[in-house]
PDB file of C-alpha atoms in Angstrom:
ATOM      1  CA  ALA A   5      52.525  13.849  -2.108  1.00 74.00           C
ATOM      2  CA  GLN A   6      49.697  14.631   0.254  1.00 83.00           C
ATOM      3  CA  SER A   7      45.936  14.526  -0.055  1.00 89.00           C
ATOM      4  CA  VAL A   8      42.809  15.014   1.988  1.00 93.00           C
ATOM      5  CA  ALA A   9      39.479  13.251   1.627  1.00 95.00           C
ATOM      6  CA  GLN A  10      36.179  14.431   3.019  1.00 96.00           C
ATOM      7  CA  PRO A  11      33.934  11.500   2.157  1.00 96.00           C
ATOM      8  CA  GLU A  12      30.627  13.279   2.733  1.00 96.00           C
ATOM      9  CA  ASP A  13      29.548  16.144   0.501  1.00 95.00           C
ATOM     10  CA  GLN A  14      26.709  16.970   2.893  1.00 97.00           C
ATOM     11  CA  VAL A  15      25.878  16.333   6.526  1.00 98.00           C
ATOM     12  CA  ASN A  16      22.406  17.032   7.879  1.00 98.00           C
ATOM     13  CA  VAL A  17      21.634  17.026  11.591  1.00 98.00           C
ATOM     14  CA  ALA A  18      18.953  18.323  13.903  1.00 98.00           C
ATOM     15  CA  GLU A  19      19.754  21.130  16.290  1.00 98.00           C
ATOM     16  CA  GLY A  20      20.956  19.744  19.606  1.00 97.00           C
ATOM     17  CA  ASN A  21      22.226  16.507  18.106  1.00 98.00           C
ATOM     18  CA  PRO A  22      25.909  15.591  17.827  1.00 97.00           C
ATOM     19  CA  LEU A  23      27.700  16.732  14.671  1.00 98.00           C
ATOM     20  CA  THR A  24      30.560  14.849  13.029  1.00 98.00           C
ATOM     21  CA  VAL A  25      32.383  15.866   9.856  1.00 98.00           C
ATOM     22  CA  LYS A  26      34.802  13.251   8.571  1.00 98.00           C
ATOM     23  CA  CYS A  27      38.322  13.780   7.241  1.00 98.00           C
ATOM     24  CA  THR A  28      41.016  11.310   6.248  1.00 97.00           C
ATOM     25  CA  TYR A  29      44.434  12.215   4.961  1.00 95.00           C
ATOM     26  CA  SER A  30      47.375  10.704   3.134  1.00 92.00           C
ATOM     27  CA  VAL A  31      50.894  11.974   3.682  1.00 88.00           C
ATOM     28  CA  SER A  32      54.362  10.479   3.601  1.00 86.00           C
ATOM     29  CA  GLY A  33      55.440  11.857   6.947  1.00 87.00           C
ATOM     30  CA  ASN A  34      54.176  13.687  10.009  1.00 87.00           C
ATOM     31  CA  PRO A  35      51.221  15.979   9.286  1.00 90.00           C
ATOM     32  CA  TYR A  36      49.904  19.281  10.477  1.00 92.00           C
ATOM     33  CA  LEU A  37      46.095  19.152  10.303  1.00 95.00           C
ATOM     34  CA  PHE A  38      43.566  21.976  10.226  1.00 95.00           C
ATOM     35  CA  TRP A  39      39.832  22.594  10.122  1.00 97.00           C
ATOM     36  CA  TYR A  40      38.338  25.732   8.597  1.00 96.00           C
ATOM     37  CA  VAL A  41      34.745  26.916   8.228  1.00 96.00           C
ATOM     38  CA  GLN A  42      33.326  29.086   5.467  1.00 95.00           C
ATOM     39  CA  TYR A  43      30.043  30.946   5.701  1.00 92.00           C
ATOM     40  CA  PRO A  44      28.302  32.075   2.478  1.00 86.00           C
ATOM     41  CA  ASN A  45      30.232  34.731   0.557  1.00 82.00           C
ATOM     42  CA  ARG A  46      32.914  34.883   3.225  1.00 85.00           C
ATOM     43  CA  GLY A  47      36.536  33.855   3.611  1.00 87.00           C
ATOM     44  CA  LEU A  48      37.718  30.860   5.593  1.00 92.00           C
ATOM     45  CA  GLN A  49      37.764  31.035   9.378  1.00 93.00           C
ATOM     46  CA  PHE A  50      40.139  28.957  11.481  1.00 93.00           C
ATOM     47  CA  LEU A  51      38.527  26.408  13.824  1.00 95.00           C
ATOM     48  CA  LEU A  52      41.363  24.273  15.181  1.00 94.00           C
ATOM     49  CA  LYS A  53      44.651  22.601  14.393  1.00 94.00           C
ATOM     50  CA  TYR A  54      46.731  19.591  15.330  1.00 94.00           C
ATOM     51  CA  ILE A  55      50.458  20.172  15.376  1.00 90.00           C
ATOM     52  CA  THR A  56      51.747  17.854  18.053  1.00 86.00           C
ATOM     53  CA  GLY A  57      50.880  16.604  21.527  1.00 87.00           C
ATOM     54  CA  ASP A  58      47.433  15.587  22.738  1.00 90.00           C
ATOM     55  CA  ASN A  59      45.446  13.812  20.046  1.00 92.00           C
ATOM     56  CA  LEU A  60      42.211  15.539  21.118  1.00 95.00           C
ATOM     57  CA  VAL A  61      42.218  19.146  20.008  1.00 96.00           C
ATOM     58  CA  LYS A  62      39.673  21.710  21.163  1.00 95.00           C
ATOM     59  CA  GLY A  63      38.902  24.733  19.031  1.00 94.00           C
ATOM     60  CA  SER A  64      36.543  27.626  18.450  1.00 91.00           C
ATOM     61  CA  TYR A  65      32.736  27.589  18.866  1.00 93.00           C
ATOM     62  CA  GLY A  66      32.731  24.309  20.842  1.00 95.00           C
ATOM     63  CA  PHE A  67      34.302  22.204  18.108  1.00 97.00           C
ATOM     64  CA  GLU A  68      36.897  19.522  18.715  1.00 97.00           C
ATOM     65  CA  ALA A  69      38.779  16.999  16.607  1.00 97.00           C
ATOM     66  CA  GLU A  70      40.706  13.828  17.296  1.00 94.00           C
ATOM     67  CA  PHE A  71      43.931  12.991  15.524  1.00 95.00           C
ATOM     68  CA  ASN A  72      44.066   9.246  14.844  1.00 95.00           C
ATOM     69  CA  LYS A  73      47.399   8.303  13.324  1.00 93.00           C
ATOM     70  CA  SER A  74      46.599   4.627  12.774  1.00 93.00           C
ATOM     71  CA  GLN A  75      43.422   5.446  10.853  1.00 95.00           C
ATOM     72  CA  THR A  76      44.902   8.618   9.304  1.00 95.00           C
ATOM     73  CA  SER A  77      41.790  10.521  10.309  1.00 96.00           C
ATOM     74  CA  PHE A  78      41.023  13.901  11.830  1.00 97.00           C
ATOM     75  CA  HIS A  79      37.236  14.022  12.286  1.00 98.00           C
ATOM     76  CA  LEU A  80      35.591  17.237  13.450  1.00 98.00           C
ATOM     77  CA  LYS A  81      32.977  16.943  16.197  1.00 98.00           C
ATOM     78  CA  LYS A  82      30.574  19.059  18.159  1.00 98.00           C
ATOM     79  CA  PRO A  83      28.465  17.552  20.950  1.00 97.00           C
ATOM     80  CA  SER A  84      25.374  19.697  20.325  1.00 97.00           C
ATOM     81  CA  ALA A  85      24.912  21.378  16.946  1.00 97.00           C
ATOM     82  CA  LEU A  86      23.374  24.819  16.468  1.00 97.00           C
ATOM     83  CA  VAL A  87      21.523  26.188  13.454  1.00 96.00           C
ATOM     84  CA  SER A  88      24.303  28.773  13.213  1.00 95.00           C
ATOM     85  CA  ASP A  89      26.804  25.943  12.586  1.00 96.00           C
ATOM     86  CA  SER A  90      25.351  25.522   9.098  1.00 96.00           C
ATOM     87  CA  ALA A  91      28.270  26.249   6.767  1.00 97.00           C
ATOM     88  CA  LEU A  92      30.927  24.704   4.520  1.00 96.00           C
ATOM     89  CA  TYR A  93      33.721  22.920   6.401  1.00 97.00           C
ATOM     90  CA  PHE A  94      37.197  22.214   5.070  1.00 96.00           C
ATOM     91  CA  CYS A  95      39.863  19.873   6.347  1.00 97.00           C
ATOM     92  CA  ALA A  96      43.474  20.667   5.378  1.00 95.00           C
ATOM     93  CA  VAL A  97      46.847  18.953   5.755  1.00 93.00           C
ATOM     94  CA  ARG A  98      50.477  19.780   5.247  1.00 90.00           C
ATOM     95  CA  LEU A  99      53.711  18.008   5.959  1.00 85.00           C
ATOM     96  CA  ILE A 100      55.882  19.392   8.717  1.00 78.00           C
ATOM     97  CA  ASN A 101      58.780  19.848   6.295  1.00 77.00           C
ATOM     98  CA  ASP A 102      56.753  21.127   3.342  1.00 82.00           C
ATOM     99  CA  TYR A 103      55.161  24.480   2.592  1.00 85.00           C
ATOM    100  CA  LYS A 104      52.047  23.388   0.745  1.00 88.00           C
ATOM    101  CA  LEU A 105      48.692  23.271   2.510  1.00 90.00           C
ATOM    102  CA  SER A 106      46.236  20.909   0.793  1.00 92.00           C
ATOM    103  CA  PHE A 107      42.472  21.089   1.255  1.00 93.00           C
ATOM    104  CA  GLY A 108      39.687  18.581   1.010  1.00 94.00           C
ATOM    105  CA  ALA A 109      36.706  19.244  -1.248  1.00 94.00           C
ATOM    106  CA  GLY A 110      34.604  20.445   1.655  1.00 95.00           C
ATOM    107  CA  THR A 111      31.489  19.245   3.505  1.00 97.00           C
ATOM    108  CA  THR A 112      28.307  21.272   3.642  1.00 97.00           C
ATOM    109  CA  VAL A 113      26.709  21.063   7.062  1.00 98.00           C
ATOM    110  CA  THR A 114      23.037  21.860   7.478  1.00 98.00           C
ATOM    111  CA  VAL A 115      21.585  22.008  10.969  1.00 97.00           C
ATOM    112  CA  ARG A 116      17.775  22.080  11.014  1.00 97.00           C
ATOM    113  CA  ALA A 117      15.804  23.663  13.807  1.00 95.00           C
TER     114      ALA A 117
ATOM    115  CA  ASN B  14      42.564  46.315  11.345  1.00 60.00           C
ATOM    116  CA  ALA B  15      45.124  43.536  11.308  1.00 72.00           C
ATOM    117  CA  GLY B  16      44.502  40.851   8.749  1.00 93.00           C
ATOM    118  CA  VAL B  17      44.701  39.930   5.083  1.00 96.00           C
ATOM    119  CA  THR B  18      43.231  42.433   2.637  1.00 96.00           C
ATOM    120  CA  GLN B  19      42.277  41.454  -0.900  1.00 97.00           C
ATOM    121  CA  THR B  20      41.282  43.802  -3.683  1.00 96.00           C
ATOM    122  CA  PRO B  21      39.138  43.955  -5.701  1.00 97.00           C
ATOM    123  CA  LYS B  22      36.230  41.953  -4.258  1.00 95.00           C
ATOM    124  CA  PHE B  23      34.638  41.440  -7.662  1.00 96.00           C
ATOM    125  CA  GLN B  24      36.014  41.620 -11.198  1.00 97.00           C
ATOM    126  CA  VAL B  25      34.770  40.816 -14.680  1.00 97.00           C
ATOM    127  CA  LEU B  26      37.356  40.339 -17.403  1.00 97.00           C
ATOM    128  CA  LYS B  27      37.183  39.631 -21.084  1.00 97.00           C
ATOM    129  CA  THR B  28      39.095  36.668 -22.460  1.00 98.00           C
ATOM    130  CA  GLY B  29      42.688  37.664 -23.134  1.00 97.00           C
ATOM    131  CA  GLN B  30      42.792  40.587 -20.735  1.00 97.00           C
ATOM    132  CA  SER B  31      45.348  40.733 -17.963  1.00 96.00           C
ATOM    133  CA  MET B  32      44.936  41.900 -14.403  1.00 96.00           C
ATOM    134  CA  THR B  33      46.480  41.784 -10.958  1.00 98.00           C
ATOM    135  CA  LEU B  34      44.737  40.623  -7.808  1.00 98.00           C
ATOM    136  CA  GLN B  35      46.134  42.379  -4.786  1.00 98.00           C
ATOM    137  CA  CYS B  36      46.866  40.825  -1.398  1.00 98.00           C
ATOM    138  CA  ALA B  37      48.340  42.638   1.585  1.00 98.00           C
ATOM    139  CA  GLN B  38      48.879  41.626   5.202  1.00 97.00           C
ATOM    140  CA  ASP B  39      49.962  43.761   8.120  1.00 95.00           C
ATOM    141  CA  MET B  40      50.853  41.003  10.567  1.00 95.00           C
ATOM    142  CA  ASN B  41      54.491  40.585   9.497  1.00 94.00           C
ATOM    143  CA  HIS B  42      53.689  37.078   8.290  1.00 95.00           C
ATOM    144  CA  GLU B  43      56.522  35.198   6.671  1.00 94.00           C
ATOM    145  CA  TYR B  44      54.380  32.925   4.490  1.00 95.00           C
ATOM    146  CA  MET B  45      51.799  33.985   1.893  1.00 97.00           C
ATOM    147  CA  SER B  46      49.844  31.997  -0.651  1.00 97.00           C
ATOM    148  CA  TRP B  47      47.107  32.122  -3.277  1.00 98.00           C
ATOM    149  CA  TYR B  48      44.264  29.623  -3.697  1.00 97.00           C
ATOM    150  CA  ARG B  49      41.386  29.273  -6.071  1.00 97.00           C
ATOM    151  CA  GLN B  50      38.077  27.826  -4.946  1.00 95.00           C
ATOM    152  CA  ASP B  51      35.842  25.994  -7.394  1.00 94.00           C
ATOM    153  CA  PRO B  52      32.624  24.107  -6.536  1.00 87.00           C
ATOM    154  CA  GLY B  53      33.263  20.526  -5.450  1.00 84.00           C
ATOM    155  CA  MET B  54      37.030  20.916  -5.664  1.00 86.00           C
ATOM    156  CA  GLY B  55      37.888  22.643  -2.429  1.00 89.00           C
ATOM    157  CA  LEU B  56      40.756  25.093  -2.477  1.00 93.00           C
ATOM    158  CA  ARG B  57      43.700  24.513  -4.774  1.00 95.00           C
ATOM    159  CA  LEU B  58      47.075  26.115  -4.225  1.00 95.00           C
ATOM    160  CA  ILE B  59      48.281  28.345  -7.070  1.00 97.00           C
ATOM    161  CA  HIS B  60      51.541  29.862  -5.770  1.00 97.00           C
ATOM    162  CA  TYR B  61      53.139  30.497  -2.429  1.00 96.00           C
ATOM    163  CA  SER B  62      55.982  32.466  -0.877  1.00 96.00           C
ATOM    164  CA  VAL B  63      58.092  31.789   2.213  1.00 94.00           C
ATOM    165  CA  GLY B  64      59.560  35.270   2.337  1.00 94.00           C
ATOM    166  CA  ALA B  65      60.388  38.379   0.334  1.00 94.00           C
ATOM    167  CA  GLY B  66      62.015  37.425  -2.942  1.00 95.00           C
ATOM    168  CA  ILE B  67      61.077  33.733  -2.651  1.00 96.00           C
ATOM    169  CA  THR B  68      58.146  32.202  -4.526  1.00 96.00           C
ATOM    170  CA  ASP B  69      57.234  28.722  -5.688  1.00 95.00           C
ATOM    171  CA  GLN B  70      54.517  26.931  -7.605  1.00 95.00           C
ATOM    172  CA  GLY B  71      51.572  25.151  -6.081  1.00 94.00           C
ATOM    173  CA  GLU B  72      49.144  22.665  -7.568  1.00 92.00           C
ATOM    174  CA  VAL B  73      47.663  24.820 -10.375  1.00 96.00           C
ATOM    175  CA  PRO B  74      50.196  27.532 -11.352  1.00 97.00           C
ATOM    176  CA  ASN B  75      49.629  27.709 -15.120  1.00 96.00           C
ATOM    177  CA  GLY B  76      48.385  31.085 -16.318  1.00 96.00           C
ATOM    178  CA  TYR B  77      49.370  32.884 -13.115  1.00 97.00           C
ATOM    179  CA  ASN B  78      52.455  34.796 -11.990  1.00 97.00           C
ATOM    180  CA  VAL B  79      53.439  36.076  -8.573  1.00 98.00           C
ATOM    181  CA  SER B  80      56.172  38.140  -6.987  1.00 96.00           C
ATOM    182  CA  ARG B  81      57.035  39.043  -3.388  1.00 97.00           C
ATOM    183  CA  SER B  82      59.046  42.240  -3.298  1.00 97.00           C
ATOM    184  CA  THR B  83      57.987  43.091   0.262  1.00 96.00           C
ATOM    185  CA  THR B  84      56.894  41.063   3.277  1.00 96.00           C
ATOM    186  CA  GLU B  85      53.459  42.694   3.194  1.00 97.00           C
ATOM    187  CA  ASP B  86      52.365  42.265  -0.430  1.00 97.00           C
ATOM    188  CA  PHE B  87      51.831  39.231  -2.634  1.00 98.00           C
ATOM    189  CA  PRO B  88      50.057  40.137  -5.903  1.00 98.00           C
ATOM    190  CA  LEU B  89      48.695  37.505  -8.277  1.00 98.00           C
ATOM    191  CA  ARG B  90      48.873  38.301 -11.988  1.00 98.00           C
ATOM    192  CA  LEU B  91      46.672  36.755 -14.652  1.00 97.00           C
ATOM    193  CA  LEU B  92      48.632  37.042 -17.862  1.00 92.00           C
ATOM    194  CA  SER B  93      45.871  36.348 -20.425  1.00 96.00           C
ATOM    195  CA  ALA B  94      42.555  35.576 -18.791  1.00 97.00           C
ATOM    196  CA  ALA B  95      40.606  32.499 -19.865  1.00 97.00           C
ATOM    197  CA  PRO B  96      37.074  31.384 -18.938  1.00 97.00           C
ATOM    198  CA  SER B  97      38.640  28.465 -17.038  1.00 96.00           C
ATOM    199  CA  GLN B  98      40.053  31.026 -14.606  1.00 97.00           C
ATOM    200  CA  THR B  99      36.580  32.041 -13.491  1.00 97.00           C
ATOM    201  CA  SER B 100      36.752  31.309  -9.784  1.00 97.00           C
ATOM    202  CA  VAL B 101      36.941  32.742  -6.299  1.00 96.00           C
ATOM    203  CA  TYR B 102      40.495  33.561  -5.299  1.00 97.00           C
ATOM    204  CA  PHE B 103      41.740  33.592  -1.725  1.00 97.00           C
ATOM    205  CA  CYS B 104      44.978  34.872  -0.311  1.00 97.00           C
ATOM    206  CA  ALA B 105      46.256  33.317   2.908  1.00 96.00           C
ATOM    207  CA  SER B 106      49.176  34.081   5.183  1.00 96.00           C
ATOM    208  CA  SER B 107      50.922  32.452   8.114  1.00 94.00           C
ATOM    209  CA  LEU B 108      53.264  33.839  10.741  1.00 93.00           C
ATOM    210  CA  THR B 109      55.930  31.274   9.957  1.00 88.00           C
ATOM    211  CA  ARG B 110      56.710  29.166   6.924  1.00 86.00           C
ATOM    212  CA  THR B 111      55.887  26.040   8.940  1.00 83.00           C
ATOM    213  CA  GLY B 112      52.249  27.046   9.345  1.00 84.00           C
ATOM    214  CA  ALA B 113      52.298  25.873  12.943  1.00 82.00           C
ATOM    215  CA  TYR B 114      50.334  28.937  14.076  1.00 85.00           C
ATOM    216  CA  GLY B 115      47.632  28.465  11.467  1.00 88.00           C
ATOM    217  CA  TYR B 116      46.658  30.444   8.409  1.00 93.00           C
ATOM    218  CA  THR B 117      44.704  33.696   8.028  1.00 94.00           C
ATOM    219  CA  PHE B 118      42.557  34.089   4.923  1.00 95.00           C
ATOM    220  CA  GLY B 119      41.386  37.161   3.101  1.00 95.00           C
ATOM    221  CA  SER B 120      37.733  37.641   2.176  1.00 94.00           C
ATOM    222  CA  GLY B 121      38.284  36.637  -1.441  1.00 95.00           C
ATOM    223  CA  THR B 122      38.060  38.020  -4.977  1.00 96.00           C
ATOM    224  CA  ARG B 123      35.290  36.720  -7.220  1.00 96.00           C
ATOM    225  CA  LEU B 124      36.569  36.735 -10.798  1.00 97.00           C
ATOM    226  CA  THR B 125      34.464  36.124 -13.887  1.00 97.00           C
ATOM    227  CA  VAL B 126      36.085  35.777 -17.306  1.00 97.00           C
ATOM    228  CA  VAL B 127      33.698  36.130 -20.253  1.00 97.00           C
TER     229      VAL B 127
END
Protein backbone atom coordinates (compact mmCIF):
# COMPACT_ATOMS: atom_id res chain seq x y z
CA ALA A 1 0.00 0.00 0.00
CA GLN A 2 1.08 3.57 -0.54
CA SER A 3 -0.13 6.89 0.78
CA VAL A 4 0.69 10.56 0.69
CA ALA A 5 0.16 13.15 3.40
CA GLN A 6 0.10 16.89 2.93
CA PRO A 7 -0.17 18.08 6.52
CA GLU A 8 -1.17 21.66 5.73
CA ASP A 9 -4.50 22.43 4.10
CA GLN A 10 -3.42 26.02 3.52
CA VAL A 11 -0.16 27.93 3.30
CA ASN A 12 -0.11 31.72 3.32
CA VAL A 13 3.00 33.72 2.48
CA ALA A 14 3.88 37.23 1.45
CA GLU A 15 5.18 37.87 -2.03
CA GLY A 16 8.96 37.66 -2.10
CA ASN A 17 9.15 35.34 0.89
CA PRO A 18 10.20 31.69 0.69
CA LEU A 19 7.43 29.17 0.03
CA THR A 20 7.41 25.61 1.35
CA VAL A 21 4.68 23.03 0.79
CA LYS A 22 5.13 19.86 2.81
CA CYS A 23 4.67 16.27 1.65
CA THR A 24 5.40 12.97 3.37
CA TYR A 25 4.80 9.57 1.89
CA SER A 26 4.50 5.94 2.90
CA VAL A 27 5.43 3.15 0.52
CA SER A 28 6.82 -0.35 0.86
CA GLY A 29 9.57 0.09 -1.69
CA ASN A 30 11.30 2.67 -3.85
CA PRO A 31 9.03 5.58 -4.83
CA TYR A 32 8.53 7.84 -7.78
CA LEU A 33 7.43 11.25 -6.46
CA PHE A 34 5.66 14.09 -8.24
CA TRP A 35 4.36 17.60 -7.65
CA TYR A 36 1.45 19.05 -9.60
CA VAL A 37 -0.25 22.44 -9.49
CA GLN A 38 -3.88 23.20 -10.23
CA TYR A 39 -5.22 26.66 -11.00
CA PRO A 40 -8.96 27.35 -10.57
CA ASN A 41 -11.16 25.43 -13.01
CA ARG A 42 -8.14 23.93 -14.73
CA GLY A 43 -6.47 20.54 -15.00
CA LEU A 44 -3.28 19.56 -13.21
CA GLN A 45 0.04 20.87 -14.47
CA PHE A 46 3.30 19.02 -13.91
CA LEU A 47 5.91 20.82 -11.79
CA LEU A 48 8.65 18.28 -11.09
CA LYS A 49 9.43 14.67 -10.34
CA TYR A 50 11.92 12.50 -8.51
CA ILE A 51 12.71 9.21 -10.17
CA THR A 52 16.29 8.51 -9.23
CA GLY A 53 19.63 10.28 -8.84
CA ASP A 54 20.19 13.66 -7.22
CA ASN A 55 17.93 14.20 -4.23
CA LEU A 56 17.40 17.88 -5.13
CA VAL A 57 15.08 18.18 -8.09
CA LYS A 58 14.50 21.42 -9.98
CA GLY A 59 11.28 21.97 -11.88
CA SER A 60 9.07 24.49 -13.63
CA TYR A 61 8.47 28.12 -12.57
CA GLY A 62 11.44 28.18 -10.16
CA PHE A 63 10.19 25.37 -7.93
CA GLU A 64 12.40 22.69 -6.45
CA ALA A 65 11.94 19.74 -4.12
CA GLU A 66 14.23 17.59 -2.02
CA PHE A 67 13.80 13.86 -1.72
CA ASN A 68 14.62 12.77 1.84
CA LYS A 69 14.48 9.00 2.13
CA SER A 70 15.14 8.83 5.87
CA GLN A 71 12.30 11.23 6.64
CA THR A 72 10.13 9.95 3.76
CA SER A 73 9.51 13.52 2.68
CA PHE A 74 9.42 15.41 -0.60
CA HIS A 75 8.79 19.07 0.30
CA LEU A 76 8.21 21.61 -2.46
CA LYS A 77 10.09 24.90 -2.20
CA LYS A 78 10.43 28.20 -3.96
CA PRO A 79 12.93 30.81 -2.76
CA SER A 80 10.77 33.85 -3.60
CA ALA A 81 7.02 33.42 -4.01
CA LEU A 82 4.92 35.33 -6.53
CA VAL A 83 1.24 36.25 -6.34
CA SER A 84 0.79 34.11 -9.46
CA ASP A 85 1.93 31.05 -7.46
CA SER A 86 -1.40 31.09 -5.64
CA ALA A 87 -2.99 27.74 -6.50
CA LEU A 88 -3.73 24.22 -5.25
CA TYR A 89 -0.66 21.97 -5.02
CA PHE A 90 -0.69 18.18 -5.04
CA CYS A 91 2.01 15.73 -4.09
CA ALA A 92 1.80 12.23 -5.62
CA VAL A 93 3.64 8.94 -5.19
CA ARG A 94 3.83 5.59 -6.89
CA LEU A 95 5.96 2.53 -6.47
CA ILE A 96 8.47 1.77 -9.18
CA ASN A 97 6.90 -1.65 -9.77
CA ASP A 98 3.27 -0.57 -9.46
CA TYR A 99 0.94 1.28 -11.81
CA LYS A 100 -1.11 3.28 -9.35
CA LEU A 101 -0.37 6.95 -8.74
CA SER A 102 -1.66 8.15 -5.35
CA PHE A 103 -2.30 11.80 -4.51
CA GLY A 104 -2.31 13.78 -1.32
CA ALA A 105 -5.35 15.85 -0.37
CA GLY A 106 -3.75 19.03 -1.67
CA THR A 107 -2.47 22.29 -0.17
CA THR A 108 -3.92 25.65 -1.09
CA VAL A 109 -1.21 28.27 -1.41
CA THR A 110 -2.09 31.94 -1.14
CA VAL A 111 0.59 34.51 -1.85
CA ARG A 112 -0.39 38.04 -0.78
CA ALA A 113 1.00 41.12 -2.42
CA ASN B 1 -2.61 20.12 -30.37
CA ALA B 2 -0.95 17.22 -28.61
CA GLY B 3 -2.40 16.38 -25.24
CA VAL B 4 -5.28 14.74 -23.41
CA THR B 5 -8.77 15.72 -24.53
CA GLN B 6 -11.81 15.18 -22.33
CA THR B 7 -15.42 15.58 -23.36
CA PRO B 8 -17.83 16.87 -22.27
CA LYS B 9 -16.56 19.65 -19.99
CA PHE B 10 -19.82 19.82 -18.06
CA GLN B 11 -22.68 17.37 -17.61
CA VAL B 12 -25.82 17.14 -15.50
CA LEU B 13 -27.39 13.73 -15.06
CA LYS B 14 -30.46 12.46 -13.30
CA THR B 15 -30.09 9.66 -10.79
CA GLY B 16 -30.13 6.32 -12.59
CA GLN B 17 -29.04 7.63 -15.97
CA SER B 18 -25.96 6.28 -17.67
CA MET B 19 -23.32 8.12 -19.64
CA THR B 20 -19.81 7.88 -20.99
CA LEU B 21 -17.02 10.35 -20.32
CA GLN B 22 -14.61 10.47 -23.21
CA CYS B 23 -10.83 10.67 -23.00
CA ALA B 24 -8.45 10.71 -25.96
CA GLN B 25 -4.71 11.28 -26.25
CA ASP B 26 -2.62 11.72 -29.35
CA MET B 27 0.82 11.22 -27.83
CA ASN B 28 0.96 7.43 -28.24
CA HIS B 29 0.98 7.06 -24.46
CA GLU B 30 0.97 3.54 -23.14
CA TYR B 31 -0.69 4.30 -19.80
CA MET B 32 -4.08 5.97 -19.23
CA SER B 33 -6.12 6.49 -16.10
CA TRP B 34 -9.22 8.11 -14.63
CA TYR B 35 -9.41 10.08 -11.38
CA ARG B 36 -12.14 11.83 -9.50
CA GLN B 37 -11.47 14.97 -7.51
CA ASP B 38 -13.55 15.82 -4.47
CA PRO B 39 -12.93 18.70 -2.03
CA GLY B 40 -10.47 17.80 0.72
CA MET B 41 -9.82 14.34 -0.71
CA GLY B 42 -7.35 15.02 -3.48
CA LEU B 43 -7.56 12.85 -6.55
CA ARG B 44 -8.62 9.24 -6.25
CA LEU B 45 -7.85 6.64 -8.89
CA ILE B 46 -10.90 4.98 -10.45
CA HIS B 47 -9.45 2.73 -13.19
CA TYR B 48 -6.29 2.56 -15.22
CA SER B 49 -4.89 0.87 -18.31
CA VAL B 50 -1.34 -0.12 -19.23
CA GLY B 51 -2.13 -0.75 -22.87
CA ALA B 52 -4.86 -1.60 -25.36
CA GLY B 53 -7.00 -4.42 -24.04
CA ILE B 54 -5.62 -4.17 -20.49
CA THR B 55 -7.49 -2.44 -17.67
CA ASP B 56 -7.47 -2.68 -13.90
CA GLN B 57 -9.23 -1.20 -10.90
CA GLY B 58 -7.97 1.68 -8.83
CA GLU B 59 -9.01 2.91 -5.41
CA VAL B 60 -12.70 3.71 -6.11
CA PRO B 61 -13.91 1.57 -9.05
CA ASN B 62 -17.49 0.81 -7.96
CA GLY B 63 -20.13 2.19 -10.30
CA TYR B 64 -17.68 2.75 -13.16
CA ASN B 65 -16.58 0.69 -16.15
CA VAL B 66 -13.75 1.22 -18.60
CA SER B 67 -12.39 -0.33 -21.76
CA ARG B 68 -9.29 0.31 -23.88
CA SER B 69 -9.87 -0.88 -27.42
CA THR B 70 -7.29 1.49 -28.90
CA THR B 71 -4.14 3.15 -27.60
CA GLU B 72 -5.71 6.59 -28.02
CA ASP B 73 -9.06 6.25 -26.25
CA PHE B 74 -10.05 5.38 -22.70
CA PRO B 75 -13.76 6.04 -22.04
CA LEU B 76 -15.25 5.96 -18.55
CA ARG B 77 -18.81 4.65 -18.25
CA LEU B 78 -21.19 5.44 -15.42
CA LEU B 79 -23.65 2.59 -15.34
CA SER B 80 -26.39 4.09 -13.14
CA ALA B 81 -25.52 7.55 -11.91
CA ALA B 82 -25.84 8.37 -8.21
CA PRO B 83 -25.52 11.71 -6.40
CA SER B 84 -22.34 10.37 -4.77
CA GLN B 85 -20.75 10.42 -8.23
CA THR B 86 -21.04 14.19 -8.42
CA SER B 87 -17.41 15.18 -8.88
CA VAL B 88 -14.79 16.50 -11.25
CA TYR B 89 -13.27 13.75 -13.35
CA PHE B 90 -9.77 13.86 -14.79
CA CYS B 91 -8.14 11.63 -17.34
CA ALA B 92 -4.37 11.28 -17.24
CA SER B 93 -1.86 9.54 -19.48
CA SER B 94 1.81 8.64 -19.37
CA LEU B 95 4.25 7.68 -22.10
CA THR B 96 5.19 4.46 -20.34
CA ARG B 97 3.47 2.28 -17.79
CA THR B 98 6.21 3.13 -15.28
CA GLY B 99 5.26 6.80 -15.21
CA ALA B 100 8.91 7.78 -15.20
CA TYR B 101 8.28 10.58 -17.72
CA GLY B 102 5.42 12.05 -15.72
CA TYR B 103 1.71 12.26 -16.34
CA THR B 104 -0.34 14.56 -18.60
CA PHE B 105 -3.82 15.52 -17.41
CA GLY B 106 -6.88 16.55 -19.32
CA SER B 107 -8.84 19.68 -18.38
CA GLY B 108 -11.55 17.72 -16.59
CA THR B 109 -15.27 16.96 -16.76
CA ARG B 110 -17.51 18.46 -14.09
CA LEU B 111 -20.37 16.05 -13.46
CA THR B 112 -23.45 16.78 -11.38
CA VAL B 113 -25.95 14.04 -10.56
CA VAL B 114 -29.33 15.27 -9.31
